[in-house]
Every structure is written in structure tokens, then in C-alpha cells.
Amino acid sequence: MDIVAAAVVVPLGLLFLLSGLIVNLIQALCFIIVRPRSKNMYRKINRVVAELLWLELVWLIDWWAGVKVQLFTDTETFRLMGKEHALLISNHRSDIDWLVGWVLAQVIGWSMWFSEYLFLERSWAKDESTLKFGLLQVKDFPLPSWLALFVEGTRFTKAKLLAAQEYATSTGLPIPRNVLIPRTKGFVSAVSNMRSFVPAIYDVTVVIPKNEPPPTMLRILSGQPSVVHVHIKRHLMKELPETNDAVAQWCRDLFVAKDALLDKHLAENTFGDQQLQHMGRPMKSLLVSISWSCILVFGAVKFIIWSSLLSSWKGIAFSVAGLALVTSLMYIFILFSQSERSNRARVAPARPMNGDAPSEASREKQH
């Protein structure tokens, strides 16, 4: 990270880290005081509080970097988005697919835990009970929620595609070109536990158009724009097969169709079979980010004056050390957001696959 990038990244990092600490403190107090009395009340309050943090990331994409998320879907699906529980499955193409999900939903660490995210270890023996318990929590959630599953299990890279192609060749499966072979155990568990109260599955396909730079975390933090195309197809949960094996095959067939859809986009540079829906940039994220900036700048000035922090070499050294720490944390955050730093490509044994380790899972609150 060069000096120019650091000059931009460090203030943004300070904004997110300091506002995050404040949000975490409020969440902790609500968890201790409110949740024992009313889980629903806690969830409603936590939704508002968590939104004060995560809307900064929506602002980062929409307003700071000017990344255009162009949504292709039918009018009915667009109308229902955010008004129903949904299971969302997506390809995992870029470094910021998870951020694109938050832009669609309009919405690290402790904040995720307080918001009841599911933390998995990519080991089905350990994760099966965690996933089942977490899925059932959605049932009585007082607001429409999305459970996002990246069923490929890791982000797409050329090395991982080669491993997937080698495995498909050895087992007689369709050879993928633009996706990885889905790991279906997590998806099957989600469907079996959520079928009774989640009406729809949103099949999401994310792709970067030709001649557009990929929107990496460093580019976004540096304010460099890009374009992301998102295709959504809504499937009714009641139309899925009944048996687990058939549900797993439905998921694999879906990714074969997704592969063909990406071939079509590669040729035409658009999802021409669906209408382009205009989402606009939410004013709420802009107002939240401006408010946080004003509060934290005012607080920092008051603290510096009160403590005389910059009036001694010790105070200056302390301030420099703090900025160096923030720079290091942001560098690590950027580094681990890169696709190349995700799970290594592994060639599976040459035998038919009925699902692997559970997919990456996180809950996206739709506001």
C-alpha cells in the first residue's frame, strides 16, 4: 500500500474502527439489558444499531467509490426483495461479493456476533449442529432476513477452476468454465430446515463486465469506480424436490445453468434476458457516514485539546504508533479480502460427490 493510498485508507479505517467500537459497546449493553427480557425487542434495536455501522460500507461502494451495481431481474422479484425471508445462493466471483450483497440488502467481528451471524469452520462434523441451530433462528426473526450461501465454498480463481475441471473430468460431471462445483451439504441443510417458513430462493449471479476493472477492496477504499452486474432469479421453495439427494442435484443443476448464463454474459456483456432495475444510491448511507465523521472529528479535536496529546514528544509518538496500527490493520484487511488469499484449490478424490463441507454462510438483514 503506497503513501497516496494510505493517506486515503487510514482516515476511512479510523472512521470504521472507532464507529465500530461505539456500536459494539451499544450492542453489548443491549445484549445484557434488553435481550434477557425480550429477544424480539433486542433484535429490532440491534437492527438499527448494526445498521449505523454497516451502512458505512454501503456508502463506501455507492458514494465514495461510485461502484455501479446494475441489477437484472424481473419486476415481481424486485418488488418482493426485502419483504420476505429468502435463501440467497450466489457464485463467489470477486473479492467484494459480500459487499455487493449488502448493497442489495441496503444494510467484523463482534458486530456480526451480536447480529447472530453464523460462524462456520468449514468442517461438516463441527458445523452441522451450528448451521441447523442458526437456520432455525431465522424462523422467529421479526424482520425479513436473507441467509446468503456461497455454495462453491471459496472464491473463484483460475487455480481453483483448474482443480474443479480436473475433478469433473475424473467423475463424469459437467466440466465448469466460469464457476466451481457446488458443495451441497450446507444448501441441503438450509432447505430442509427452512422450507416451512422461507418462501423463496434467490439465485444470484455476479459478474464484472468486460473492459471494467475488478472492484477490489483497495480500489474501493481509494475511491476508484467500477461496474458489477448482478442477475437474480427467484425460485419458489415449495417447488424444490423433497429428498435430500434431489435437492443436492437441483443445486448442482442450478450451477450448470449459471455457468451457461455466464457464458452468455461473456459473449454479450449483459444479462439480456432480464430487465435492468435501477436501484439508486441510498441517502441513508450518506447521512450516516457524514454524521459519524462529524461526531468523531469533533470528539477527536476535543480529546486532543483536553489531553494536550500533541504538545509533547511522547504524545506525538503515541499518535504515530496509533496511526501505524490502523494502517497495519487496514493492510491486513485488504490483503485477506483478496481472492488469492482464500482457500487453496484442492483436487477432490475421484469419486462421486454428494456435497462437501458446508458453504460459507452469513445473514444479511434486509432493511
mmCIF file of C-alpha atoms in Angstrom:
data_model
loop_
_atom_site.group_PDB
_atom_site.id
_atom_site.type_symbol
_atom_site.label_atom_id
_atom_site.label_comp_id
_atom_site.label_asym_id
_atom_site.label_seq_id
_atom_site.Cartn_x
_atom_site.Cartn_y
_atom_site.Cartn_z
ATOM 1 C CA MET A 1 0.000 0.000 0.000
ATOM 2 C CA ASP A 2 1.711 3.231 -1.163
ATOM 3 C CA ILE A 3 1.726 6.598 0.608
ATOM 4 C CA VAL A 4 -1.090 8.066 -1.503
ATOM 5 C CA ALA A 5 -3.356 5.054 -0.854
ATOM 6 C CA ALA A 6 -2.511 5.133 2.866
ATOM 7 C CA ALA A 7 -3.481 8.813 3.039
ATOM 8 C CA VAL A 8 -6.996 7.767 1.983
ATOM 9 C CA VAL A 9 -7.243 4.377 3.658
ATOM 10 C CA VAL A 10 -6.142 5.452 7.153
ATOM 11 C CA PRO A 11 -8.912 8.066 7.724
ATOM 12 C CA LEU A 12 -11.514 5.623 6.414
ATOM 13 C CA GLY A 13 -10.067 2.908 8.623
ATOM 14 C CA LEU A 14 -10.218 5.174 11.665
ATOM 15 C CA LEU A 15 -13.813 6.075 10.856
ATOM 16 C CA PHE A 16 -14.874 2.432 10.624
ATOM 17 C CA LEU A 17 -12.873 1.198 13.625
ATOM 18 C CA LEU A 18 -13.914 3.973 16.018
ATOM 19 C CA SER A 19 -17.580 3.915 14.998
ATOM 20 C CA GLY A 20 -17.408 0.114 15.258
ATOM 21 C CA LEU A 21 -16.189 0.296 18.850
ATOM 22 C CA ILE A 22 -19.068 2.611 19.749
ATOM 23 C CA VAL A 23 -21.600 0.357 18.024
ATOM 24 C CA ASN A 24 -20.146 -2.736 19.727
ATOM 25 C CA LEU A 25 -20.463 -1.072 23.135
ATOM 26 C CA ILE A 26 -24.126 -0.231 22.491
ATOM 27 C CA GLN A 27 -24.751 -3.769 21.232
ATOM 28 C CA ALA A 28 -23.115 -5.269 24.318
ATOM 29 C CA LEU A 29 -25.268 -3.174 26.652
ATOM 30 C CA CYS A 30 -28.427 -4.149 24.742
ATOM 31 C CA PHE A 31 -27.380 -7.799 24.819
ATOM 32 C CA ILE A 32 -27.004 -7.691 28.605
ATOM 33 C CA ILE A 33 -30.001 -5.499 29.446
ATOM 34 C CA VAL A 34 -32.613 -5.972 26.710
ATOM 35 C CA ARG A 35 -32.128 -9.480 25.287
ATOM 36 C CA PRO A 36 -32.890 -11.409 28.535
ATOM 37 C CA ARG A 37 -36.245 -9.627 28.706
ATOM 38 C CA SER A 38 -37.256 -9.717 25.037
ATOM 39 C CA LYS A 39 -35.341 -11.330 22.200
ATOM 40 C CA ASN A 40 -37.571 -9.678 19.576
ATOM 41 C CA MET A 41 -37.079 -6.229 21.090
ATOM 42 C CA TYR A 42 -33.314 -6.822 21.201
ATOM 43 C CA ARG A 43 -33.293 -7.849 17.548
ATOM 44 C CA LYS A 44 -35.250 -4.768 16.498
ATOM 45 C CA ILE A 45 -32.925 -2.452 18.414
ATOM 46 C CA ASN A 46 -29.840 -4.301 17.209
ATOM 47 C CA ARG A 47 -31.001 -3.979 13.607
ATOM 48 C CA VAL A 48 -30.969 -0.178 13.934
ATOM 49 C CA VAL A 49 -27.669 -0.097 15.823
ATOM 50 C CA ALA A 50 -25.871 -2.510 13.462
ATOM 51 C CA GLU A 51 -27.174 -0.518 10.513
ATOM 52 C CA LEU A 52 -25.278 2.521 11.824
ATOM 53 C CA LEU A 53 -22.061 0.575 11.230
ATOM 54 C CA TRP A 54 -22.702 -1.464 8.108
ATOM 55 C CA LEU A 55 -24.237 1.437 6.169
ATOM 56 C CA GLU A 56 -20.734 2.887 6.128
ATOM 57 C CA LEU A 57 -19.733 0.030 3.817
ATOM 58 C CA VAL A 58 -22.752 0.663 1.590
ATOM 59 C CA TRP A 59 -21.672 4.330 1.464
ATOM 60 C CA LEU A 60 -18.144 3.187 0.627
ATOM 61 C CA ILE A 61 -19.354 1.420 -2.524
ATOM 62 C CA ASP A 62 -22.207 3.698 -3.570
ATOM 63 C CA TRP A 63 -20.883 7.169 -2.743
ATOM 64 C CA TRP A 64 -17.129 7.022 -2.127
ATOM 65 C CA ALA A 65 -16.000 4.661 -4.892
ATOM 66 C CA GLY A 66 -19.041 5.100 -7.130
ATOM 67 C CA VAL A 67 -19.254 1.387 -7.912
ATOM 68 C CA LYS A 68 -22.371 0.816 -10.014
ATOM 69 C CA VAL A 69 -24.262 -2.337 -9.056
ATOM 70 C CA GLN A 70 -26.558 -2.949 -12.019
ATOM 71 C CA LEU A 71 -29.358 -5.355 -11.138
ATOM 72 C CA PHE A 72 -31.019 -7.568 -13.736
ATOM 73 C CA THR A 73 -34.232 -9.231 -12.572
ATOM 74 C CA ASP A 74 -37.940 -9.296 -13.243
ATOM 75 C CA THR A 75 -40.317 -6.702 -11.796
ATOM 76 C CA GLU A 76 -42.010 -9.131 -9.391
ATOM 77 C CA THR A 77 -38.714 -10.268 -7.830
ATOM 78 C CA PHE A 78 -37.573 -6.645 -7.494
ATOM 79 C CA ARG A 79 -40.855 -5.778 -5.768
ATOM 80 C CA LEU A 80 -40.533 -8.637 -3.244
ATOM 81 C CA MET A 81 -36.872 -8.040 -2.343
ATOM 82 C CA GLY A 82 -36.716 -7.116 1.329
ATOM 83 C CA LYS A 83 -40.315 -8.049 2.005
ATOM 84 C CA GLU A 84 -39.865 -11.774 2.598
ATOM 85 C CA HIS A 85 -37.449 -14.240 4.158
ATOM 86 C CA ALA A 86 -35.184 -15.636 1.455
ATOM 87 C CA LEU A 87 -32.353 -18.109 0.986
ATOM 88 C CA LEU A 88 -29.803 -16.481 -1.312
ATOM 89 C CA ILE A 89 -27.245 -18.579 -3.214
ATOM 90 C CA SER A 90 -24.575 -16.942 -5.315
ATOM 91 C CA ASN A 91 -21.410 -17.599 -7.225
ATOM 92 C CA HIS A 92 -18.328 -16.236 -5.460
ATOM 93 C CA ARG A 93 -16.575 -14.412 -8.256
ATOM 94 C CA SER A 94 -14.833 -11.345 -6.825
ATOM 95 C CA ASP A 95 -13.181 -10.011 -3.682
ATOM 96 C CA ILE A 96 -16.255 -7.982 -2.738
ATOM 97 C CA ASP A 97 -19.240 -10.258 -3.443
ATOM 98 C CA TRP A 98 -20.204 -9.997 0.242
ATOM 99 C CA LEU A 99 -20.272 -6.192 -0.047
ATOM 100 C CA VAL A 100 -22.467 -6.391 -3.146
ATOM 101 C CA GLY A 101 -24.890 -8.455 -1.060
ATOM 102 C CA TRP A 102 -25.095 -5.635 1.482
ATOM 103 C CA VAL A 103 -25.761 -3.097 -1.264
ATOM 104 C CA LEU A 104 -28.636 -5.274 -2.486
ATOM 105 C CA ALA A 105 -29.913 -5.655 1.071
ATOM 106 C CA GLN A 106 -29.256 -1.960 1.907
ATOM 107 C CA VAL A 107 -27.611 -2.744 5.058
ATOM 108 C CA ILE A 108 -16.488 -7.752 11.664
ATOM 109 C CA GLY A 109 -16.269 -9.426 14.368
ATOM 110 C CA TRP A 110 -18.361 -8.581 17.425
ATOM 111 C CA SER A 111 -20.982 -6.738 15.434
ATOM 112 C CA MET A 112 -21.593 -9.897 13.393
ATOM 113 C CA TRP A 113 -21.838 -11.987 16.567
ATOM 114 C CA PHE A 114 -24.363 -9.613 18.150
ATOM 115 C CA SER A 115 -26.318 -9.707 14.869
ATOM 116 C CA GLU A 116 -26.483 -13.534 15.066
ATOM 117 C CA TYR A 117 -24.292 -14.291 12.058
ATOM 118 C CA LEU A 118 -23.303 -17.933 11.615
ATOM 119 C CA PHE A 119 -19.598 -18.656 12.098
ATOM 120 C CA LEU A 120 -18.531 -21.900 10.431
ATOM 121 C CA GLU A 121 -15.217 -23.796 10.428
ATOM 122 C CA ARG A 122 -15.587 -25.486 7.024
ATOM 123 C CA SER A 123 -15.805 -28.893 8.696
ATOM 124 C CA TRP A 124 -19.199 -30.566 8.392
ATOM 125 C CA ALA A 125 -18.648 -32.621 11.561
ATOM 126 C CA LYS A 126 -18.247 -29.367 13.533
ATOM 127 C CA ASP A 127 -20.589 -27.116 11.556
ATOM 128 C CA GLU A 128 -23.701 -29.285 11.098
ATOM 129 C CA SER A 129 -25.222 -28.506 14.501
ATOM 130 C CA THR A 130 -24.165 -24.826 14.346
ATOM 131 C CA LEU A 131 -25.797 -24.407 10.960
ATOM 132 C CA LYS A 132 -29.040 -26.136 11.950
ATOM 133 C CA PHE A 133 -29.357 -24.058 15.112
ATOM 134 C CA GLY A 134 -28.655 -20.829 13.220
ATOM 135 C CA LEU A 135 -31.127 -21.620 10.462
ATOM 136 C CA LEU A 136 -33.932 -22.143 12.947
ATOM 137 C CA GLN A 137 -33.218 -18.717 14.470
ATOM 138 C CA VAL A 138 -34.476 -17.113 11.256
ATOM 139 C CA LYS A 139 -37.931 -18.625 11.812
ATOM 140 C CA ASP A 140 -38.955 -16.249 14.582
ATOM 141 C CA PHE A 141 -36.927 -13.271 13.397
ATOM 142 C CA PRO A 142 -39.188 -10.198 13.494
ATOM 143 C CA LEU A 143 -37.892 -8.722 10.195
ATOM 144 C CA PRO A 144 -37.392 -10.159 6.696
ATOM 145 C CA SER A 145 -33.927 -11.750 6.553
ATOM 146 C CA TRP A 146 -31.671 -13.198 3.909
ATOM 147 C CA LEU A 147 -29.392 -16.149 4.515
ATOM 148 C CA ALA A 148 -26.568 -15.905 1.958
ATOM 149 C CA LEU A 149 -24.819 -19.147 0.961
ATOM 150 C CA PHE A 150 -21.721 -19.214 -1.224
ATOM 151 C CA VAL A 151 -22.092 -22.878 -2.109
ATOM 152 C CA GLU A 152 -18.855 -23.056 -4.093
ATOM 153 C CA GLY A 153 -17.220 -22.921 -0.656
ATOM 154 C CA THR A 154 -14.485 -20.475 -1.698
ATOM 155 C CA ARG A 155 -13.845 -17.617 -4.085
ATOM 156 C CA PHE A 156 -13.278 -18.261 -7.772
ATOM 157 C CA THR A 157 -9.689 -18.247 -9.095
ATOM 158 C CA LYS A 158 -8.094 -19.819 -12.154
ATOM 159 C CA ALA A 159 -6.219 -22.319 -9.997
ATOM 160 C CA LYS A 160 -9.420 -23.431 -8.270
ATOM 161 C CA LEU A 161 -11.212 -23.670 -11.620
ATOM 162 C CA LEU A 162 -8.484 -25.996 -12.929
ATOM 163 C CA ALA A 163 -8.871 -28.184 -9.839
ATOM 164 C CA ALA A 164 -12.663 -28.269 -10.319
ATOM 165 C CA GLN A 165 -12.282 -29.152 -14.005
ATOM 166 C CA GLU A 166 -9.870 -31.977 -13.143
ATOM 167 C CA TYR A 167 -12.326 -33.341 -10.599
ATOM 168 C CA ALA A 168 -15.272 -33.056 -13.023
ATOM 169 C CA THR A 169 -13.303 -34.901 -15.711
ATOM 170 C CA SER A 170 -12.425 -37.733 -13.322
ATOM 171 C CA THR A 171 -16.029 -38.198 -12.155
ATOM 172 C CA GLY A 172 -18.005 -37.591 -15.352
ATOM 173 C CA LEU A 173 -19.619 -34.379 -14.115
ATOM 174 C CA PRO A 174 -20.244 -31.400 -16.436
ATOM 175 C CA ILE A 175 -16.947 -29.529 -16.765
ATOM 176 C CA PRO A 176 -17.309 -25.990 -15.367
ATOM 177 C CA ARG A 177 -15.985 -22.943 -17.220
ATOM 178 C CA ASN A 178 -16.993 -19.973 -15.070
ATOM 179 C CA VAL A 179 -17.981 -21.470 -11.687
ATOM 180 C CA LEU A 180 -16.727 -24.059 -9.229
ATOM 181 C CA ILE A 181 -18.580 -27.280 -8.420
ATOM 182 C CA PRO A 182 -21.006 -26.509 -5.555
ATOM 183 C CA ARG A 183 -20.658 -28.147 -2.160
ATOM 184 C CA THR A 184 -24.210 -29.071 -1.379
ATOM 185 C CA LYS A 185 -24.390 -30.230 2.252
ATOM 186 C CA GLY A 186 -24.916 -26.723 3.631
ATOM 187 C CA PHE A 187 -27.529 -25.957 0.986
ATOM 188 C CA VAL A 188 -29.421 -29.203 1.633
ATOM 189 C CA SER A 189 -29.415 -28.499 5.382
ATOM 190 C CA ALA A 190 -30.659 -24.940 4.777
ATOM 191 C CA VAL A 191 -33.520 -26.125 2.572
ATOM 192 C CA SER A 192 -34.592 -28.927 4.918
ATOM 193 C CA ASN A 193 -34.649 -26.603 7.951
ATOM 194 C CA MET A 194 -36.116 -23.503 6.276
ATOM 195 C CA ARG A 195 -38.576 -24.998 3.810
ATOM 196 C CA SER A 196 -41.579 -24.398 6.076
ATOM 197 C CA PHE A 197 -41.088 -20.660 6.629
ATOM 198 C CA VAL A 198 -38.882 -19.319 3.806
ATOM 199 C CA PRO A 199 -40.937 -18.828 0.636
ATOM 200 C CA ALA A 200 -38.200 -18.293 -1.941
ATOM 201 C CA ILE A 201 -34.645 -18.925 -3.067
ATOM 202 C CA TYR A 202 -32.859 -16.068 -4.821
ATOM 203 C CA ASP A 203 -30.424 -17.425 -7.388
ATOM 204 C CA VAL A 204 -27.795 -14.662 -7.695
ATOM 205 C CA THR A 205 -25.133 -14.447 -10.400
ATOM 206 C CA VAL A 206 -22.422 -11.816 -10.035
ATOM 207 C CA VAL A 207 -20.023 -10.866 -12.837
ATOM 208 C CA ILE A 208 -17.718 -7.990 -13.779
ATOM 209 C CA PRO A 209 -18.416 -6.724 -17.345
ATOM 210 C CA LYS A 210 -15.678 -6.863 -19.945
ATOM 211 C CA ASN A 211 -13.342 -3.860 -20.039
ATOM 212 C CA GLU A 212 -14.235 -2.993 -16.423
ATOM 213 C CA PRO A 213 -11.575 -3.215 -13.680
ATOM 214 C CA PRO A 214 -12.391 -5.646 -10.866
ATOM 215 C CA PRO A 215 -13.629 -3.767 -7.768
ATOM 216 C CA THR A 216 -11.006 -4.875 -5.249
ATOM 217 C CA MET A 217 -11.090 -3.621 -1.666
ATOM 218 C CA LEU A 218 -8.028 -1.416 -2.276
ATOM 219 C CA ARG A 219 -9.629 0.166 -5.341
ATOM 220 C CA ILE A 220 -12.841 0.835 -3.405
ATOM 221 C CA LEU A 221 -11.019 2.368 -0.440
ATOM 222 C CA SER A 222 -9.045 4.520 -2.894
ATOM 223 C CA GLY A 223 -12.296 5.780 -4.439
ATOM 224 C CA GLN A 224 -11.849 4.114 -7.839
ATOM 225 C CA PRO A 225 -15.134 3.238 -9.609
ATOM 226 C CA SER A 226 -16.176 0.038 -11.348
ATOM 227 C CA VAL A 227 -19.313 -1.762 -12.523
ATOM 228 C CA VAL A 228 -20.823 -5.012 -11.252
ATOM 229 C CA HIS A 229 -23.659 -6.860 -12.987
ATOM 230 C CA VAL A 230 -25.989 -8.885 -10.745
ATOM 231 C CA HIS A 231 -28.610 -11.293 -12.108
ATOM 232 C CA ILE A 232 -31.328 -12.560 -9.738
ATOM 233 C CA LYS A 233 -33.837 -15.320 -10.451
ATOM 234 C CA ARG A 234 -36.455 -16.160 -7.824
ATOM 235 C CA HIS A 235 -37.406 -19.804 -7.239
ATOM 236 C CA LEU A 236 -40.306 -20.857 -5.029
ATOM 237 C CA MET A 237 -39.157 -23.054 -2.156
ATOM 238 C CA LYS A 238 -42.260 -25.249 -2.472
ATOM 239 C CA GLU A 239 -41.209 -26.226 -6.000
ATOM 240 C CA LEU A 240 -37.941 -27.840 -4.850
ATOM 241 C CA PRO A 241 -37.702 -31.668 -4.670
ATOM 242 C CA GLU A 242 -38.490 -33.405 -1.380
ATOM 243 C CA THR A 243 -35.490 -35.712 -0.878
ATOM 244 C CA ASN A 244 -32.038 -34.526 0.162
ATOM 245 C CA ASP A 245 -30.326 -36.184 -2.814
ATOM 246 C CA ALA A 246 -32.729 -34.499 -5.234
ATOM 247 C CA VAL A 247 -32.194 -31.112 -3.563
ATOM 248 C CA ALA A 248 -28.419 -31.556 -3.877
ATOM 249 C CA GLN A 249 -28.813 -32.404 -7.572
ATOM 250 C CA TRP A 250 -31.083 -29.347 -8.023
ATOM 251 C CA CYS A 251 -28.271 -27.167 -6.657
ATOM 252 C CA ARG A 252 -25.684 -28.736 -8.975
ATOM 253 C CA ASP A 253 -28.024 -28.331 -11.966
ATOM 254 C CA LEU A 254 -28.525 -24.694 -10.981
ATOM 255 C CA PHE A 255 -24.783 -24.088 -11.212
ATOM 256 C CA VAL A 256 -24.612 -25.778 -14.609
ATOM 257 C CA ALA A 257 -27.281 -23.309 -15.769
ATOM 258 C CA LYS A 258 -25.387 -20.457 -14.042
ATOM 259 C CA ASP A 259 -22.251 -21.476 -15.954
ATOM 260 C CA ALA A 260 -24.162 -21.195 -19.251
ATOM 261 C CA LEU A 261 -25.586 -17.835 -18.176
ATOM 262 C CA LEU A 262 -22.059 -16.548 -17.535
ATOM 263 C CA ASP A 263 -21.022 -17.799 -20.992
ATOM 264 C CA LYS A 264 -23.860 -15.736 -22.449
ATOM 265 C CA HIS A 265 -22.811 -12.670 -20.471
ATOM 266 C CA LEU A 266 -19.229 -13.123 -21.628
ATOM 267 C CA ALA A 267 -20.439 -13.034 -25.242
ATOM 268 C CA GLU A 268 -22.997 -10.219 -24.901
ATOM 269 C CA ASN A 269 -21.632 -8.276 -21.885
ATOM 270 C CA THR A 270 -25.148 -8.080 -20.416
ATOM 271 C CA PHE A 271 -27.917 -10.217 -18.916
ATOM 272 C CA GLY A 272 -30.316 -9.567 -21.755
ATOM 273 C CA ASP A 273 -32.995 -11.996 -20.552
ATOM 274 C CA GLN A 274 -33.902 -9.820 -17.563
ATOM 275 C CA GLN A 275 -34.935 -6.211 -17.112
ATOM 276 C CA LEU A 276 -32.363 -3.766 -15.738
ATOM 277 C CA GLN A 277 -33.690 -2.454 -12.423
ATOM 278 C CA HIS A 278 -32.495 0.941 -11.228
ATOM 279 C CA MET A 279 -31.653 0.866 -7.525
ATOM 280 C CA GLY A 280 -30.218 4.342 -6.972
ATOM 281 C CA ARG A 281 -27.886 5.376 -4.158
ATOM 282 C CA PRO A 282 -29.495 5.350 -0.687
ATOM 283 C CA MET A 283 -29.360 8.725 1.069
ATOM 284 C CA LYS A 284 -29.425 6.931 4.423
ATOM 285 C CA SER A 285 -25.879 5.595 4.000
ATOM 286 C CA LEU A 286 -24.594 9.069 3.060
ATOM 287 C CA LEU A 287 -26.255 10.714 6.066
ATOM 288 C CA VAL A 288 -24.981 8.025 8.460
ATOM 289 C CA SER A 289 -21.394 8.365 7.211
ATOM 290 C CA ILE A 290 -21.451 12.178 7.368
ATOM 291 C CA SER A 291 -22.889 12.030 10.885
ATOM 292 C CA TRP A 292 -20.214 9.608 12.079
ATOM 293 C CA SER A 293 -17.489 11.751 10.508
ATOM 294 C CA CYS A 294 -18.711 14.908 12.256
ATOM 295 C CA ILE A 295 -19.118 13.184 15.634
ATOM 296 C CA LEU A 296 -15.686 11.527 15.538
ATOM 297 C CA VAL A 297 -13.826 14.608 14.256
ATOM 298 C CA PHE A 298 -15.443 16.738 16.953
ATOM 299 C CA GLY A 299 -14.606 14.137 19.602
ATOM 300 C CA ALA A 300 -11.013 13.790 18.376
ATOM 301 C CA VAL A 301 -10.425 17.573 18.462
ATOM 302 C CA LYS A 302 -11.892 17.824 21.958
ATOM 303 C CA PHE A 303 -9.742 14.895 23.145
ATOM 304 C CA ILE A 304 -6.545 16.343 21.690
ATOM 305 C CA ILE A 305 -7.195 19.726 23.308
ATOM 306 C CA TRP A 306 -8.132 18.160 26.657
ATOM 307 C CA SER A 307 -5.194 15.748 26.765
ATOM 308 C CA SER A 308 -2.592 18.040 25.131
ATOM 309 C CA LEU A 309 -1.700 14.928 23.157
ATOM 310 C CA LEU A 310 0.361 16.725 20.518
ATOM 311 C CA SER A 311 2.188 19.021 22.923
ATOM 312 C CA SER A 312 4.890 16.502 23.843
ATOM 313 C CA TRP A 313 7.111 14.041 22.014
ATOM 314 C CA LYS A 314 5.548 11.207 23.994
ATOM 315 C CA GLY A 315 2.063 12.204 22.817
ATOM 316 C CA ILE A 316 3.221 12.571 19.220
ATOM 317 C CA ALA A 317 4.912 9.157 19.364
ATOM 318 C CA PHE A 318 1.713 7.645 20.801
ATOM 319 C CA SER A 319 -0.336 9.197 17.972
ATOM 320 C CA VAL A 320 2.078 7.949 15.290
ATOM 321 C CA ALA A 321 2.008 4.458 16.799
ATOM 322 C CA GLY A 322 -1.801 4.517 16.747
ATOM 323 C CA LEU A 323 -1.884 5.543 13.079
ATOM 324 C CA ALA A 324 0.690 2.841 12.250
ATOM 325 C CA LEU A 325 -1.524 0.263 13.980
ATOM 326 C CA VAL A 326 -4.589 1.367 11.989
ATOM 327 C CA THR A 327 -2.545 1.261 8.761
ATOM 328 C CA SER A 328 -1.403 -2.282 9.558
ATOM 329 C CA LEU A 329 -4.932 -3.444 10.363
ATOM 330 C CA MET A 330 -6.280 -1.963 7.124
ATOM 331 C CA TYR A 331 -3.438 -3.582 5.161
ATOM 332 C CA ILE A 332 -4.272 -6.971 6.689
ATOM 333 C CA PHE A 333 -7.981 -6.399 5.953
ATOM 334 C CA ILE A 334 -7.210 -5.583 2.296
ATOM 335 C CA LEU A 335 -4.786 -8.500 1.996
ATOM 336 C CA PHE A 336 -7.218 -11.102 3.286
ATOM 337 C CA SER A 337 -10.071 -9.764 1.143
ATOM 338 C CA GLN A 338 -8.179 -10.848 -1.985
ATOM 339 C CA SER A 339 -9.380 -13.973 -3.783
ATOM 340 C CA GLU A 340 -5.856 -15.366 -3.903
ATOM 341 C CA ARG A 341 -5.791 -15.421 -0.093
ATOM 342 C CA SER A 342 -8.922 -17.578 0.213
ATOM 343 C CA ASN A 343 -8.967 -21.386 0.491
ATOM 344 C CA ARG A 344 -6.403 -23.154 -1.611
ATOM 345 C CA ALA A 345 -7.555 -25.127 -4.619
ATOM 346 C CA ARG A 346 -7.785 -28.821 -3.836
ATOM 347 C CA VAL A 347 -8.393 -31.706 -6.197
ATOM 348 C CA ALA A 348 -11.104 -33.903 -4.756
ATOM 349 C CA PRO A 349 -10.736 -37.705 -4.832
ATOM 350 C CA ALA A 350 -12.015 -39.393 -7.942
ATOM 351 C CA ARG A 351 -15.407 -40.499 -6.685
ATOM 352 C CA PRO A 352 -18.964 -39.116 -6.998
ATOM 353 C CA MET A 353 -19.629 -36.185 -4.702
ATOM 354 C CA ASN A 354 -22.774 -35.748 -2.653
ATOM 355 C CA GLY A 355 -21.811 -32.475 -1.082
ATOM 356 C CA ASP A 356 -18.720 -31.379 0.766
ATOM 357 C CA ALA A 357 -18.049 -29.143 3.680
ATOM 358 C CA PRO A 358 -20.734 -26.528 4.331
ATOM 359 C CA SER A 359 -20.821 -23.398 2.288
ATOM 360 C CA GLU A 360 -19.806 -20.026 3.651
ATOM 361 C CA ALA A 361 -22.854 -18.567 5.341
ATOM 362 C CA SER A 362 -23.849 -15.179 6.629
ATOM 363 C CA ARG A 363 -27.111 -13.498 7.353
ATOM 364 C CA GLU A 364 -27.953 -10.301 5.505
ATOM 365 C CA LYS A 365 -30.616 -8.177 7.168
ATOM 366 C CA GLN A 366 -32.890 -6.516 4.633
ATOM 367 C CA HIS A 367 -33.966 -3.019 5.700
#
